[in-house]
């Protein structure tokens, strides 16, 4: 055990714990609910996680720099509506163009947040609380409170949620899930192996030291918000594909869920540590719990949010207590020898 | 007096514009109404002032409101007498606040995370109690509580606000406890070394926050005559804006309650003026959002103005 | 002699008939500032009602204003009360409310009446009728329950089966009335084979309704039908079933807009559903409110008035509530694959 603790990085240990938890949850519910383990569960969880996971990845980027983005829900709503609107008026728009549109609009809104946080030095929680309201107002005004109707959307968009890449009997690997996996892999590698990724962690760990070391802190924070907004835009596109009808309350509450996934996934709310993989596992765990509680007739599904709050607290507490100890131990074992 | 003076000017400006815009603005009926419609928010803004001065934040207030309201409805529906239920709900508020305080002072987690988690958790508990339904079984005396004028044209809810306001001013400006709140906000280490019982102060603040939120939930139920799981969704925005606009720094330690009183009036009058001009609720919320961001830039703007001032008048 | 008697009789008969059929035809050009308040903004049917009201507003040449004001969906109850209170303060002449706030809005409505404002509800009334002068009912609410039960029986078939209701918000008076009336009708032995297993709320929001529909099929594996008496709910449920590929197993029905449902009906997900014209509902509500606000009709039982292109309507006591008056608009339209395309244009 001791040997193990010294071989594997603390972050990896956290991810393994999450994986274990997910397995435990599946086993627990499989024992409690008849017909639990079937293709339908996999399909359902994978498609709904896809939306949340992409958003959680964006939130991770921001949280790593010791900030937070509460406006992602409104960004998702706005981009979903905007793209839906454009597609309704012009069914001929290419799918790739629609996706890029969503990403672009999201990035713009994220950039707005980023400028206020990085350059005007307003705390992120305040900026994004304000833009959460502002962007939603933008949505209502732009849409004139009208709804995007499924009938006006092009057929390829409506069929999108059902598009399969692989199928085995009733088990489907949907295209949206593949998109999510691609994003996960891309950003996990990007953060681990690029200098930008390393700087991101550095800024979150110790902003003053990073500044003193000459890092372009402001630019990096701006980019992290830009990327978060872009991913929120992509989420908006996936949201549009899944629900079709976009109303003015689209995306309300998503910001909380994304922060929950990030925190449960082991990303430190004070920045500096955590991984994309962890956040994705956090999103999967939360979504799995939600979908399982619905099927478990013994307990009302309404326990979902109460349990989620408790889960967040215990995750953060565990991180705070145990991770600190494990990191200290790790640092001691792997300190460069001074003799 | 600088920032409060600025707020006073803005307030007078808003009053003028509103009166010019609508003859109905200055009527007693309208004034009472606009306070009654937002009394839950302004009551919570009072305790939020203390918490933000203390360099903490409580995002769970609106959810505690919802939880208390749901608990109230559930208890009354199960046959409890309304007065007993009210008492129990206030206790629920205290317990919820204590729960927050535990994680913040003992486990030493940041209040942002704890109250964010409880924002989700409290509302979830409320939904466990009354699920998706809406409960409407209150006796008529309870429903009249919110609307019935008691002292002159003022109903009970406004009187409660005024009493709490006086208490808040006295405690913050004139008692040792108030000074502790400021000191801890300026520097928690300094406060600890000076012998201030930091954990105790924080625990009291969060428990009172829970209590006040529960009270607001009860008043909200009385005003609407029914309870639902999603009551008070989104109230945090207005509440935090009122406090920050009042000159209280988000980093703690600076600001006064007088500023908050002025900013409460500004936010309420602004919203009322917009309503009377038929500006929709969404736009109102967006305007409040912009104001929030601008008010957080106050320390920056202040120092920027000061630096210009210094440059101009440097010897 | 006979001729004289006959002519006297004829004239008397005509006069008698004329007084019995005394109806008011709207006088144009009178001024009244009116407000049309939907449950909340963002739903197509309410926009249609607004179109109808605007049409009537233009037709009547009312020099006053017609405002279309509504709250945001997540703040519907408190928001409606606030808008009504504000309208009272502003001194508007009349307001037309599609009530989503149950009886909570009654105190504000009574305050409005005390100030002389005309308060008319449409689509969804104030359950206790306190503060409300008149309710413009799109159809008879008891009949709605029967139509829903009949459609359920029709779709599930003689073999029987389970079905669930996906409603809107728990405070909506019209939803509660329809659900209650359907449950009453289900007691009839004719419906003994179909069983209502659950009633859930989608809050008239697409996302929530979609997720509720999925949750229903997860909880009740033998479910044969989702009945959604809300245009948002039925569209979301149909998409959910289509996305899951479950349209063969679980059908969707309820109250829906042909424009929104046409593809689902043609592909069999929603074989049958019903509705009425919201444009007409808005139009009729406007006429009634205008005439009451300008004092042309009093709003008492027995009065008949002509609502422009829609013809004559009589105010009667509302048989579906303890108190309250109503004007019943018109018949249901049931849509299936034969007529849905034509209707969606």
PDB file of C-alpha atoms in Angstrom, chain A residues 23-37 41 292 296 298:
ATOM      1  CA  UNK A  23     -18.260   0.884  -9.981  1.00  0.00           C
ATOM      2  CA  UNK A  24     -19.636   0.683  -6.448  1.00  0.00           C
ATOM      3  CA  UNK A  25     -22.672   2.760  -7.377  1.00  0.00           C
ATOM      4  CA  UNK A  26     -23.413   0.540 -10.364  1.00  0.00           C
ATOM      5  CA  UNK A  27     -23.076  -2.613  -8.278  1.00  0.00           C
ATOM      6  CA  UNK A  28     -25.210  -1.175  -5.490  1.00  0.00           C
ATOM      7  CA  UNK A  29     -28.048  -0.216  -7.772  1.00  0.00           C
ATOM      8  CA  UNK A  30     -27.789  -3.406  -9.782  1.00  0.00           C
ATOM      9  CA  UNK A  31     -28.520  -5.258  -6.555  1.00  0.00           C
ATOM     10  CA  UNK A  32     -31.413  -3.004  -5.633  1.00  0.00           C
ATOM     11  CA  UNK A  33     -33.165  -2.592  -8.944  1.00  0.00           C
ATOM     12  CA  UNK A  34     -34.292  -5.395 -11.193  1.00  0.00           C
ATOM     13  CA  UNK A  35     -33.278  -5.073 -14.829  1.00  0.00           C
ATOM     14  CA  UNK A  36     -30.932  -2.267 -13.965  1.00  0.00           C
ATOM     15  CA  UNK A  37     -27.956  -3.277 -16.061  1.00  0.00           C
ATOM     16  CA  UNK A  41     -29.190   2.593 -18.976  1.00  0.00           C
ATOM     17  CA  UNK A 292     -30.356   5.469 -10.886  1.00  0.00           C
ATOM     18  CA  UNK A 296     -35.153   3.095  -7.610  1.00  0.00           C
ATOM     19  CA  UNK A 298     -37.907   2.700  -2.867  1.00  0.00           C
TER      20      UNK A 298
END
